[in-house]
mmCIF file with all atom_site columns, C-alpha atoms in Angstrom:
data_model
loop_
_atom_site.group_PDB
_atom_site.id
_atom_site.type_symbol
_atom_site.label_atom_id
_atom_site.label_alt_id
_atom_site.label_comp_id
_atom_site.label_asym_id
_atom_site.label_entity_id
_atom_site.label_seq_id
_atom_site.pdbx_PDB_ins_code
_atom_site.Cartn_x
_atom_site.Cartn_y
_atom_site.Cartn_z
_atom_site.occupancy
_atom_site.B_iso_or_equiv
_atom_site.pdbx_formal_charge
_atom_site.auth_seq_id
_atom_site.auth_comp_id
_atom_site.auth_asym_id
_atom_site.auth_atom_id
_atom_site.pdbx_PDB_model_num
ATOM 1   C CA . MET L 1 1   ? 139.162 103.107 149.683 1.00 0.00 ? 1   MET L CA 1
ATOM 2   C CA . SER L 1 2   ? 139.528 101.497 146.315 1.00 0.00 ? 2   SER L CA 1
ATOM 3   C CA . THR L 1 3   ? 137.132 101.939 143.399 1.00 0.00 ? 3   THR L CA 1
ATOM 4   C CA . VAL L 1 4   ? 136.108 98.906  141.380 1.00 0.00 ? 4   VAL L CA 1
ATOM 5   C CA . THR L 1 5   ? 135.903 99.682  137.680 1.00 0.00 ? 5   THR L CA 1
ATOM 6   C CA . LYS L 1 6   ? 133.445 97.583  135.802 1.00 0.00 ? 6   LYS L CA 1
ATOM 7   C CA . PRO L 1 7   ? 134.785 96.193  132.563 1.00 0.00 ? 7   PRO L CA 1
ATOM 8   C CA . ARG L 1 8   ? 133.342 97.932  129.520 1.00 0.00 ? 8   ARG L CA 1
ATOM 9   C CA . ALA L 1 9   ? 131.049 95.763  127.455 1.00 0.00 ? 9   ALA L CA 1
ATOM 10  C CA . PRO L 1 10  ? 132.511 94.998  124.049 1.00 0.00 ? 10  PRO L CA 1
ATOM 11  C CA . THR L 1 11  ? 130.975 96.910  121.171 1.00 0.00 ? 11  THR L CA 1
ATOM 12  C CA . VAL L 1 12  ? 129.048 95.196  118.392 1.00 0.00 ? 12  VAL L CA 1
ATOM 13  C CA . ARG L 1 13  ? 131.793 96.129  115.953 1.00 0.00 ? 13  ARG L CA 1
ATOM 14  C CA . ARG L 1 14  ? 134.413 94.549  118.153 1.00 0.00 ? 14  ARG L CA 1
ATOM 15  C CA . GLN L 1 15  ? 132.362 91.372  118.650 1.00 0.00 ? 15  GLN L CA 1
ATOM 16  C CA . LEU L 1 16  ? 131.877 91.041  114.923 1.00 0.00 ? 16  LEU L CA 1
ATOM 17  C CA . ARG L 1 17  ? 135.577 91.648  114.275 1.00 0.00 ? 17  ARG L CA 1
ATOM 18  C CA . GLU L 1 18  ? 136.515 88.967  116.778 1.00 0.00 ? 18  GLU L CA 1
ATOM 19  C CA . ALA L 1 19  ? 134.011 86.433  115.490 1.00 0.00 ? 19  ALA L CA 1
ATOM 20  C CA . LYS L 1 20  ? 136.053 83.567  114.046 1.00 0.00 ? 20  LYS L CA 1
ATOM 21  C CA . ARG L 1 21  ? 133.706 82.774  111.146 1.00 0.00 ? 21  ARG L CA 1
ATOM 22  C CA . PHE L 1 22  ? 132.639 86.301  110.248 1.00 0.00 ? 22  PHE L CA 1
ATOM 23  C CA . SER L 1 23  ? 135.311 86.899  107.627 1.00 0.00 ? 23  SER L CA 1
ATOM 24  C CA . TRP L 1 24  ? 135.993 87.176  103.929 1.00 0.00 ? 24  TRP L CA 1
ATOM 25  C CA . THR L 1 25  ? 135.963 83.396  103.752 1.00 0.00 ? 25  THR L CA 1
ATOM 26  C CA . GLY L 1 26  ? 132.459 83.321  105.215 1.00 0.00 ? 26  GLY L CA 1
ATOM 27  C CA . PHE L 1 27  ? 131.348 86.000  102.800 1.00 0.00 ? 27  PHE L CA 1
ATOM 28  C CA . ALA L 1 28  ? 132.813 84.107  99.827  1.00 0.00 ? 28  ALA L CA 1
ATOM 29  C CA . VAL L 1 29  ? 131.060 80.891  100.852 1.00 0.00 ? 29  VAL L CA 1
ATOM 30  C CA . THR L 1 30  ? 127.760 82.755  101.259 1.00 0.00 ? 30  THR L CA 1
ATOM 31  C CA . VAL L 1 31  ? 128.141 84.354  97.828  1.00 0.00 ? 31  VAL L CA 1
ATOM 32  C CA . GLY L 1 32  ? 128.807 80.923  96.346  1.00 0.00 ? 32  GLY L CA 1
ATOM 33  C CA . ALA L 1 33  ? 125.637 79.558  97.924  1.00 0.00 ? 33  ALA L CA 1
ATOM 34  C CA . SER L 1 34  ? 123.722 82.593  96.666  1.00 0.00 ? 34  SER L CA 1
ATOM 35  C CA . LEU L 1 35  ? 124.919 81.963  93.113  1.00 0.00 ? 35  LEU L CA 1
ATOM 36  C CA . LEU L 1 36  ? 123.929 78.312  93.407  1.00 0.00 ? 36  LEU L CA 1
ATOM 37  C CA . GLY L 1 37  ? 120.440 79.359  94.490  1.00 0.00 ? 37  GLY L CA 1
ATOM 38  C CA . THR L 1 38  ? 120.277 81.530  91.371  1.00 0.00 ? 38  THR L CA 1
ATOM 39  C CA . LEU L 1 39  ? 121.727 79.246  88.722  1.00 0.00 ? 39  LEU L CA 1
ATOM 40  C CA . VAL L 1 40  ? 119.796 76.074  89.535  1.00 0.00 ? 40  VAL L CA 1
ATOM 41  C CA . PRO L 1 41  ? 116.264 77.569  89.270  1.00 0.00 ? 41  PRO L CA 1
ATOM 42  C CA . ALA L 1 42  ? 117.304 79.563  86.191  1.00 0.00 ? 42  ALA L CA 1
ATOM 43  C CA . ALA L 1 43  ? 118.681 76.404  84.542  1.00 0.00 ? 43  ALA L CA 1
ATOM 44  C CA . ILE L 1 44  ? 115.419 74.493  85.004  1.00 0.00 ? 44  ILE L CA 1
ATOM 45  C CA . GLY L 1 45  ? 113.303 77.465  83.886  1.00 0.00 ? 45  GLY L CA 1
ATOM 46  C CA . ALA L 1 46  ? 111.604 78.062  87.228  1.00 0.00 ? 46  ALA L CA 1
ATOM 47  C CA . GLY L 1 47  ? 110.928 81.720  86.393  1.00 0.00 ? 47  GLY L CA 1
ATOM 48  C CA . PRO L 1 48  ? 112.175 85.009  87.882  1.00 0.00 ? 48  PRO L CA 1
ATOM 49  C CA . ASP L 1 49  ? 110.033 84.946  91.037  1.00 0.00 ? 49  ASP L CA 1
ATOM 50  C CA . ALA L 1 50  ? 111.033 81.398  91.974  1.00 0.00 ? 50  ALA L CA 1
ATOM 51  C CA . THR L 1 51  ? 114.672 82.261  91.214  1.00 0.00 ? 51  THR L CA 1
ATOM 52  C CA . LEU L 1 52  ? 114.604 85.256  93.540  1.00 0.00 ? 52  LEU L CA 1
ATOM 53  C CA . ILE L 1 53  ? 112.925 83.286  96.356  1.00 0.00 ? 53  ILE L CA 1
ATOM 54  C CA . SER L 1 54  ? 115.388 80.408  95.994  1.00 0.00 ? 54  SER L CA 1
ATOM 55  C CA . THR L 1 55  ? 118.345 82.797  96.002  1.00 0.00 ? 55  THR L CA 1
ATOM 56  C CA . LEU L 1 56  ? 117.080 84.588  99.113  1.00 0.00 ? 56  LEU L CA 1
ATOM 57  C CA . VAL L 1 57  ? 116.385 81.375  101.066 1.00 0.00 ? 57  VAL L CA 1
ATOM 58  C CA . VAL L 1 58  ? 119.674 79.677  100.157 1.00 0.00 ? 58  VAL L CA 1
ATOM 59  C CA . THR L 1 59  ? 121.646 82.835  100.945 1.00 0.00 ? 59  THR L CA 1
ATOM 60  C CA . VAL L 1 60  ? 120.094 83.272  104.394 1.00 0.00 ? 60  VAL L CA 1
ATOM 61  C CA . LEU L 1 61  ? 120.556 79.570  105.230 1.00 0.00 ? 61  LEU L CA 1
ATOM 62  C CA . ALA L 1 62  ? 124.194 79.683  104.135 1.00 0.00 ? 62  ALA L CA 1
ATOM 63  C CA . ALA L 1 63  ? 124.848 82.827  106.178 1.00 0.00 ? 63  ALA L CA 1
ATOM 64  C CA . GLY L 1 64  ? 123.109 81.296  109.191 1.00 0.00 ? 64  GLY L CA 1
ATOM 65  C CA . GLY L 1 65  ? 125.069 78.082  108.964 1.00 0.00 ? 65  GLY L CA 1
ATOM 66  C CA . PHE L 1 66  ? 128.358 79.854  108.526 1.00 0.00 ? 66  PHE L CA 1
ATOM 67  C CA . THR L 1 67  ? 127.758 82.042  111.582 1.00 0.00 ? 67  THR L CA 1
ATOM 68  C CA . ALA L 1 68  ? 126.561 79.185  113.793 1.00 0.00 ? 68  ALA L CA 1
ATOM 69  C CA . LYS L 1 69  ? 129.501 79.569  116.194 1.00 0.00 ? 69  LYS L CA 1
ATOM 70  C CA . ASP L 1 70  ? 129.901 83.319  115.916 1.00 0.00 ? 70  ASP L CA 1
ATOM 71  C CA . GLY L 1 71  ? 129.577 84.881  119.388 1.00 0.00 ? 71  GLY L CA 1
ATOM 72  C CA . SER L 1 72  ? 127.442 83.752  122.271 1.00 0.00 ? 72  SER L CA 1
ATOM 73  C CA . ALA L 1 73  ? 124.795 86.451  121.980 1.00 0.00 ? 73  ALA L CA 1
ATOM 74  C CA . ARG L 1 74  ? 121.871 85.852  119.651 1.00 0.00 ? 74  ARG L CA 1
ATOM 75  C CA . GLY L 1 75  ? 121.910 89.491  118.643 1.00 0.00 ? 75  GLY L CA 1
ATOM 76  C CA . ILE L 1 76  ? 125.446 89.305  117.337 1.00 0.00 ? 76  ILE L CA 1
ATOM 77  C CA . LYS L 1 77  ? 124.662 86.157  115.412 1.00 0.00 ? 77  LYS L CA 1
ATOM 78  C CA . ALA L 1 78  ? 121.572 87.773  113.882 1.00 0.00 ? 78  ALA L CA 1
ATOM 79  C CA . ILE L 1 79  ? 123.574 90.837  112.849 1.00 0.00 ? 79  ILE L CA 1
ATOM 80  C CA . ALA L 1 80  ? 126.226 88.642  111.289 1.00 0.00 ? 80  ALA L CA 1
ATOM 81  C CA . ILE L 1 81  ? 123.604 86.689  109.325 1.00 0.00 ? 81  ILE L CA 1
ATOM 82  C CA . VAL L 1 82  ? 121.954 89.879  108.057 1.00 0.00 ? 82  VAL L CA 1
ATOM 83  C CA . LEU L 1 83  ? 125.272 91.416  107.006 1.00 0.00 ? 83  LEU L CA 1
ATOM 84  C CA . LEU L 1 84  ? 126.521 88.311  105.219 1.00 0.00 ? 84  LEU L CA 1
ATOM 85  C CA . ALA L 1 85  ? 123.191 87.517  103.536 1.00 0.00 ? 85  ALA L CA 1
ATOM 86  C CA . THR L 1 86  ? 122.503 91.091  102.435 1.00 0.00 ? 86  THR L CA 1
ATOM 87  C CA . GLY L 1 87  ? 125.967 91.588  100.960 1.00 0.00 ? 87  GLY L CA 1
ATOM 88  C CA . ALA L 1 88  ? 125.925 88.249  99.151  1.00 0.00 ? 88  ALA L CA 1
ATOM 89  C CA . LEU L 1 89  ? 122.379 88.757  97.850  1.00 0.00 ? 89  LEU L CA 1
ATOM 90  C CA . VAL L 1 90  ? 123.060 92.257  96.521  1.00 0.00 ? 90  VAL L CA 1
ATOM 91  C CA . LEU L 1 91  ? 126.272 91.097  94.840  1.00 0.00 ? 91  LEU L CA 1
ATOM 92  C CA . THR L 1 92  ? 124.544 88.106  93.228  1.00 0.00 ? 92  THR L CA 1
ATOM 93  C CA . VAL L 1 93  ? 121.450 89.940  92.006  1.00 0.00 ? 93  VAL L CA 1
ATOM 94  C CA . THR L 1 94  ? 123.462 92.848  90.627  1.00 0.00 ? 94  THR L CA 1
ATOM 95  C CA . GLY L 1 95  ? 126.078 90.689  88.955  1.00 0.00 ? 95  GLY L CA 1
ATOM 96  C CA . VAL L 1 96  ? 123.671 88.244  87.325  1.00 0.00 ? 96  VAL L CA 1
ATOM 97  C CA . THR L 1 97  ? 121.353 91.016  86.156  1.00 0.00 ? 97  THR L CA 1
ATOM 98  C CA . VAL L 1 98  ? 124.226 92.943  84.563  1.00 0.00 ? 98  VAL L CA 1
ATOM 99  C CA . LEU L 1 99  ? 125.289 89.803  82.697  1.00 0.00 ? 99  LEU L CA 1
ATOM 100 C CA . ASP L 1 100 ? 121.712 89.284  81.476  1.00 0.00 ? 100 ASP L CA 1
ATOM 101 C CA . LEU L 1 101 ? 121.509 92.836  80.167  1.00 0.00 ? 101 LEU L CA 1
ATOM 102 C CA . VAL L 1 102 ? 124.895 92.602  78.449  1.00 0.00 ? 102 VAL L CA 1
ATOM 103 C CA . ARG L 1 103 ? 123.873 89.384  76.723  1.00 0.00 ? 103 ARG L CA 1
ATOM 104 C CA . GLY L 1 104 ? 120.545 90.907  75.657  1.00 0.00 ? 104 GLY L CA 1
ATOM 105 C CA . ARG L 1 105 ? 118.411 88.388  77.514  1.00 0.00 ? 105 ARG L CA 1
ATOM 106 C CA . PRO L 1 106 ? 115.511 89.213  79.844  1.00 0.00 ? 106 PRO L CA 1
ATOM 107 C CA . ALA L 1 107 ? 116.588 89.894  83.418  1.00 0.00 ? 107 ALA L CA 1
ATOM 108 C CA . THR L 1 108 ? 116.859 86.807  85.651  1.00 0.00 ? 108 THR L CA 1
ATOM 109 C CA . PHE L 1 109 ? 115.273 88.537  88.622  1.00 0.00 ? 109 PHE L CA 1
ATOM 110 C CA . PRO L 1 110 ? 111.886 90.300  88.727  1.00 0.00 ? 110 PRO L CA 1
ATOM 111 C CA . GLY L 1 111 ? 111.693 94.012  89.333  1.00 0.00 ? 111 GLY L CA 1
ATOM 112 C CA . VAL L 1 112 ? 114.808 94.701  87.263  1.00 0.00 ? 112 VAL L CA 1
ATOM 113 C CA . PRO L 1 113 ? 113.819 95.955  83.779  1.00 0.00 ? 113 PRO L CA 1
ATOM 114 C CA . ALA L 1 114 ? 115.473 94.364  80.803  1.00 0.00 ? 114 ALA L CA 1
ATOM 115 C CA . ALA L 1 115 ? 116.959 96.491  78.078  1.00 0.00 ? 115 ALA L CA 1
ATOM 116 C CA . ALA L 1 116 ? 114.199 97.705  75.789  1.00 0.00 ? 116 ALA L CA 1
ATOM 117 C CA . ALA L 1 117 ? 114.141 95.719  72.558  1.00 0.00 ? 117 ALA L CA 1
ATOM 118 C CA . GLU L 1 118 ? 114.470 97.696  69.356  1.00 0.00 ? 118 GLU L CA 1
ATOM 119 C CA . PRO L 1 119 ? 111.204 97.737  67.360  1.00 0.00 ? 119 PRO L CA 1
ATOM 120 C CA . ARG L 1 120 ? 111.286 95.450  64.334  1.00 0.00 ? 120 ARG L CA 1
ATOM 121 C CA . VAL L 1 121 ? 108.934 94.200  61.662  1.00 0.00 ? 121 VAL L CA 1
ATOM 122 C CA . ILE L 1 122 ? 109.164 90.539  60.675  1.00 0.00 ? 122 ILE L CA 1
ATOM 123 C CA . VAL L 1 123 ? 107.798 89.168  57.408  1.00 0.00 ? 123 VAL L CA 1
ATOM 124 C CA . PRO L 1 124 ? 108.529 85.895  55.594  1.00 0.00 ? 124 PRO L CA 1
ATOM 125 C CA . GLU L 1 125 ? 111.143 86.018  52.867  1.00 0.00 ? 125 GLU L CA 1
ATOM 126 C CA . SER L 1 126 ? 108.721 84.380  50.449  1.00 0.00 ? 126 SER L CA 1
ATOM 127 C CA . VAL L 1 127 ? 105.124 83.180  50.321  1.00 0.00 ? 127 VAL L CA 1
ATOM 128 C CA . THR L 1 128 ? 103.845 80.683  47.792  1.00 0.00 ? 128 THR L CA 1
ATOM 129 C CA . CYS L 1 129 ? 100.252 80.589  46.603  1.00 0.00 ? 129 CYS L CA 1
ATOM 130 C CA . GLY L 1 130 ? 100.641 77.133  45.079  1.00 0.00 ? 130 GLY L CA 1
ATOM 131 C CA . THR L 1 131 ? 99.577  75.897  41.663  1.00 0.00 ? 131 THR L CA 1
ATOM 132 C CA . THR L 1 132 ? 96.264  76.953  40.132  1.00 0.00 ? 132 THR L CA 1
ATOM 133 C CA . PRO L 1 133 ? 94.799  76.804  36.628  1.00 0.00 ? 133 PRO L CA 1
ATOM 134 C CA . VAL L 1 134 ? 95.241  79.834  34.379  1.00 0.00 ? 134 VAL L CA 1
ATOM 135 C CA . HIS L 1 135 ? 92.641  82.566  34.990  1.00 0.00 ? 135 HIS L CA 1
ATOM 136 C CA . THR L 1 136 ? 91.584  80.863  38.228  1.00 0.00 ? 136 THR L CA 1
ATOM 137 C CA . THR L 1 137 ? 92.111  82.574  41.576  1.00 0.00 ? 137 THR L CA 1
ATOM 138 C CA . ALA L 1 138 ? 93.884  81.052  44.578  1.00 0.00 ? 138 ALA L CA 1
ATOM 139 C CA . SER L 1 139 ? 94.412  82.699  47.962  1.00 0.00 ? 139 SER L CA 1
ATOM 140 C CA . CYS L 1 140 ? 97.284  82.946  50.425  1.00 0.00 ? 140 CYS L CA 1
ATOM 141 C CA . VAL L 1 141 ? 98.290  85.313  53.222  1.00 0.00 ? 141 VAL L CA 1
ATOM 142 C CA . VAL L 1 142 ? 101.347 87.289  54.302  1.00 0.00 ? 142 VAL L CA 1
ATOM 143 C CA . ALA L 1 143 ? 101.783 87.627  58.077  1.00 0.00 ? 143 ALA L CA 1
ATOM 144 C CA . VAL L 1 144 ? 103.380 90.867  59.298  1.00 0.00 ? 144 VAL L CA 1
ATOM 145 C CA . ARG L 1 145 ? 104.659 90.592  62.871  1.00 0.00 ? 145 ARG L CA 1
ATOM 146 C CA . SER L 1 146 ? 105.528 93.358  65.319  1.00 0.00 ? 146 SER L CA 1
ATOM 147 C CA . VAL L 1 147 ? 108.527 92.807  67.611  1.00 0.00 ? 147 VAL L CA 1
ATOM 148 C CA . GLY L 1 148 ? 110.068 95.218  70.107  1.00 0.00 ? 148 GLY L CA 1
ATOM 149 C CA . ALA L 1 149 ? 109.038 97.874  72.579  1.00 0.00 ? 149 ALA L CA 1
ATOM 150 C CA . SER L 1 150 ? 106.633 99.948  70.475  1.00 0.00 ? 150 SER L CA 1
ATOM 151 C CA . ALA L 1 151 ? 103.660 99.310  68.223  1.00 0.00 ? 151 ALA L CA 1
ATOM 152 C CA . LEU L 1 152 ? 104.028 98.712  64.498  1.00 0.00 ? 152 LEU L CA 1
ATOM 153 C CA . ARG L 1 153 ? 102.057 100.758 61.985  1.00 0.00 ? 153 ARG L CA 1
ATOM 154 C CA . VAL L 1 154 ? 101.937 99.652  58.347  1.00 0.00 ? 154 VAL L CA 1
ATOM 155 C CA . SER L 1 155 ? 101.615 102.794 56.236  1.00 0.00 ? 155 SER L CA 1
ATOM 156 C CA . GLY L 1 156 ? 101.265 101.253 52.797  1.00 0.00 ? 156 GLY L CA 1
ATOM 157 C CA . ILE L 1 157 ? 102.188 98.489  50.356  1.00 0.00 ? 157 ILE L CA 1
ATOM 158 C CA . GLU L 1 158 ? 103.509 98.219  46.797  1.00 0.00 ? 158 GLU L CA 1
ATOM 159 C CA . LEU L 1 159 ? 103.195 95.312  44.372  1.00 0.00 ? 159 LEU L CA 1
ATOM 160 C CA . ASP L 1 160 ? 105.129 94.963  41.123  1.00 0.00 ? 160 ASP L CA 1
ATOM 161 C CA . GLY L 1 161 ? 103.316 91.993  39.514  1.00 0.00 ? 161 GLY L CA 1
ATOM 162 C CA . THR L 1 162 ? 100.006 91.691  37.624  1.00 0.00 ? 162 THR L CA 1
ATOM 163 C CA . ASP L 1 163 ? 99.287  88.074  38.540  1.00 0.00 ? 163 ASP L CA 1
ATOM 164 C CA . PHE L 1 164 ? 98.920  88.914  42.237  1.00 0.00 ? 164 PHE L CA 1
ATOM 165 C CA . ALA L 1 165 ? 96.626  91.285  44.123  1.00 0.00 ? 165 ALA L CA 1
ATOM 166 C CA . VAL L 1 166 ? 96.816  92.228  47.776  1.00 0.00 ? 166 VAL L CA 1
ATOM 167 C CA . ASP L 1 167 ? 94.024  93.409  50.060  1.00 0.00 ? 167 ASP L CA 1
ATOM 168 C CA . PRO L 1 168 ? 95.731  95.942  52.367  1.00 0.00 ? 168 PRO L CA 1
ATOM 169 C CA . SER L 1 169 ? 92.837  96.400  54.809  1.00 0.00 ? 169 SER L CA 1
ATOM 170 C CA . GLY L 1 170 ? 94.122  93.762  57.211  1.00 0.00 ? 170 GLY L CA 1
ATOM 171 C CA . CYS L 1 171 ? 97.274  95.756  58.008  1.00 0.00 ? 171 CYS L CA 1
ATOM 172 C CA . VAL L 1 172 ? 97.499  99.217  56.480  1.00 0.00 ? 172 VAL L CA 1
ATOM 173 C CA . GLY L 1 173 ? 96.617  101.987 58.909  1.00 0.00 ? 173 GLY L CA 1
ATOM 174 C CA . GLN L 1 174 ? 96.373  99.654  61.916  1.00 0.00 ? 174 GLN L CA 1
ATOM 175 C CA . GLU L 1 175 ? 98.391  99.690  65.147  1.00 0.00 ? 175 GLU L CA 1
ATOM 176 C CA . VAL L 1 176 ? 99.977  96.257  65.715  1.00 0.00 ? 176 VAL L CA 1
ATOM 177 C CA . ALA L 1 177 ? 101.059 95.795  69.347  1.00 0.00 ? 177 ALA L CA 1
ATOM 178 C CA . PRO L 1 178 ? 104.447 94.169  70.100  1.00 0.00 ? 178 PRO L CA 1
ATOM 179 C CA . GLY L 1 179 ? 104.168 90.409  69.870  1.00 0.00 ? 179 GLY L CA 1
ATOM 180 C CA . ARG L 1 180 ? 101.032 90.593  67.668  1.00 0.00 ? 180 ARG L CA 1
ATOM 181 C CA . ARG L 1 181 ? 100.630 90.357  63.921  1.00 0.00 ? 181 ARG L CA 1
ATOM 182 C CA . CYS L 1 182 ? 98.375  91.410  61.074  1.00 0.00 ? 182 CYS L CA 1
ATOM 183 C CA . THR L 1 183 ? 97.766  89.665  57.757  1.00 0.00 ? 183 THR L CA 1
ATOM 184 C CA . LEU L 1 184 ? 97.657  90.759  54.137  1.00 0.00 ? 184 LEU L CA 1
ATOM 185 C CA . ALA L 1 185 ? 95.306  88.691  51.975  1.00 0.00 ? 185 ALA L CA 1
ATOM 186 C CA . VAL L 1 186 ? 96.875  87.775  48.627  1.00 0.00 ? 186 VAL L CA 1
ATOM 187 C CA . SER L 1 187 ? 94.975  86.673  45.520  1.00 0.00 ? 187 SER L CA 1
ATOM 188 C CA . PHE L 1 188 ? 96.843  84.795  42.781  1.00 0.00 ? 188 PHE L CA 1
ATOM 189 C CA . THR L 1 189 ? 95.296  84.693  39.314  1.00 0.00 ? 189 THR L CA 1
ATOM 190 C CA . PRO L 1 190 ? 97.865  83.468  36.761  1.00 0.00 ? 190 PRO L CA 1
ATOM 191 C CA . SER L 1 191 ? 97.409  84.843  33.296  1.00 0.00 ? 191 SER L CA 1
ATOM 192 C CA . TRP L 1 192 ? 99.892  82.373  31.837  1.00 0.00 ? 192 TRP L CA 1
ATOM 193 C CA . SER L 1 193 ? 101.071 78.902  32.697  1.00 0.00 ? 193 SER L CA 1
ATOM 194 C CA . GLY L 1 194 ? 104.359 78.407  34.473  1.00 0.00 ? 194 GLY L CA 1
ATOM 195 C CA . ASP L 1 195 ? 106.043 80.024  37.435  1.00 0.00 ? 195 ASP L CA 1
ATOM 196 C CA . ARG L 1 196 ? 104.914 83.520  38.382  1.00 0.00 ? 196 ARG L CA 1
ATOM 197 C CA . VAL L 1 197 ? 106.776 85.867  40.755  1.00 0.00 ? 197 VAL L CA 1
ATOM 198 C CA . ALA L 1 198 ? 106.050 89.288  42.243  1.00 0.00 ? 198 ALA L CA 1
ATOM 199 C CA . ASP L 1 199 ? 107.667 91.465  44.901  1.00 0.00 ? 199 ASP L CA 1
ATOM 200 C CA . LEU L 1 200 ? 105.569 92.895  47.720  1.00 0.00 ? 200 LEU L CA 1
ATOM 201 C CA . THR L 1 201 ? 106.931 95.934  49.573  1.00 0.00 ? 201 THR L CA 1
ATOM 202 C CA . VAL L 1 202 ? 105.573 96.735  53.044  1.00 0.00 ? 202 VAL L CA 1
ATOM 203 C CA . HIS L 1 203 ? 106.119 100.297 54.295  1.00 0.00 ? 203 HIS L CA 1
ATOM 204 C CA . HIS L 1 204 ? 106.072 100.835 58.064  1.00 0.00 ? 204 HIS L CA 1
ATOM 205 C CA . ASN L 1 205 ? 106.996 103.218 60.895  1.00 0.00 ? 205 ASN L CA 1
ATOM 206 C CA . VAL L 1 206 ? 109.955 101.153 62.173  1.00 0.00 ? 206 VAL L CA 1
ATOM 207 C CA . PRO L 1 207 ? 113.401 102.707 61.549  1.00 0.00 ? 207 PRO L CA 1
ATOM 208 C CA . GLY L 1 208 ? 115.118 101.116 58.601  1.00 0.00 ? 208 GLY L CA 1
ATOM 209 C CA . PRO L 1 209 ? 114.185 100.050 55.091  1.00 0.00 ? 209 PRO L CA 1
ATOM 210 C CA . PRO L 1 210 ? 110.763 98.678  54.053  1.00 0.00 ? 210 PRO L CA 1
ATOM 211 C CA . ALA L 1 211 ? 110.081 94.962  54.360  1.00 0.00 ? 211 ALA L CA 1
ATOM 212 C CA . PHE L 1 212 ? 110.093 92.839  51.219  1.00 0.00 ? 212 PHE L CA 1
ATOM 213 C CA . VAL L 1 213 ? 108.242 89.592  50.498  1.00 0.00 ? 213 VAL L CA 1
ATOM 214 C CA . GLU L 1 214 ? 108.601 87.492  47.361  1.00 0.00 ? 214 GLU L CA 1
ATOM 215 C CA . LEU L 1 215 ? 105.244 86.141  46.165  1.00 0.00 ? 215 LEU L CA 1
ATOM 216 C CA . THR L 1 216 ? 105.371 82.980  44.063  1.00 0.00 ? 216 THR L CA 1
ATOM 217 C CA . GLY L 1 217 ? 102.834 80.783  42.324  1.00 0.00 ? 217 GLY L CA 1
ATOM 218 C CA . ARG L 1 218 ? 102.443 78.521  39.320  1.00 0.00 ? 218 ARG L CA 1
ATOM 219 C CA . GLY L 1 219 ? 99.873  78.621  36.588  1.00 0.00 ? 219 GLY L CA 1
ATOM 220 C CA . GLY L 1 220 ? 98.691  75.151  35.634  1.00 0.00 ? 220 GLY L CA 1
#
């Protein structure tokens, strides 16, 4: 009496290995499509969320199209799509984000923090208060801007000229959030005719030297 041995069903790993289009070529094509879905939205300024959605959709579609003839079972095809799309998406997101961080730009994709910007204080190199008659007062302002990851605190100011006066209340002792600014009100009262110059020094909590602004005006 003979025994009939049923053929063993092929394993998922074997079916994937035998799939004609599940290969390094398929993975490379899917990665290329994933990069295309990243670069186009980024180039037109669509924003990080739109870039991520576009990358995800294009990657899945490319993986699905490239595995269209892989195996007869839907399950195997679905597994192939997931494997190709996941690998390509992870490679694209990681690679593009690393390049963004190296170049010092904000991350292309949301949810990936950009490198923290060093705190800085930005002031104009010079501010002119214009021309005004001798012993007459004119006004101008100096904007002090906070840039970086932490708040700016102006601790004090110095002025080396007698024709200018500065009201420090608009900045000194205040916390200026990143991206915001405070203003120093400047009064110019020329005691003589001609060009007048003074140097304004702004002391702050940011590492590095104080900020310097040249104040200019002309007595008429």
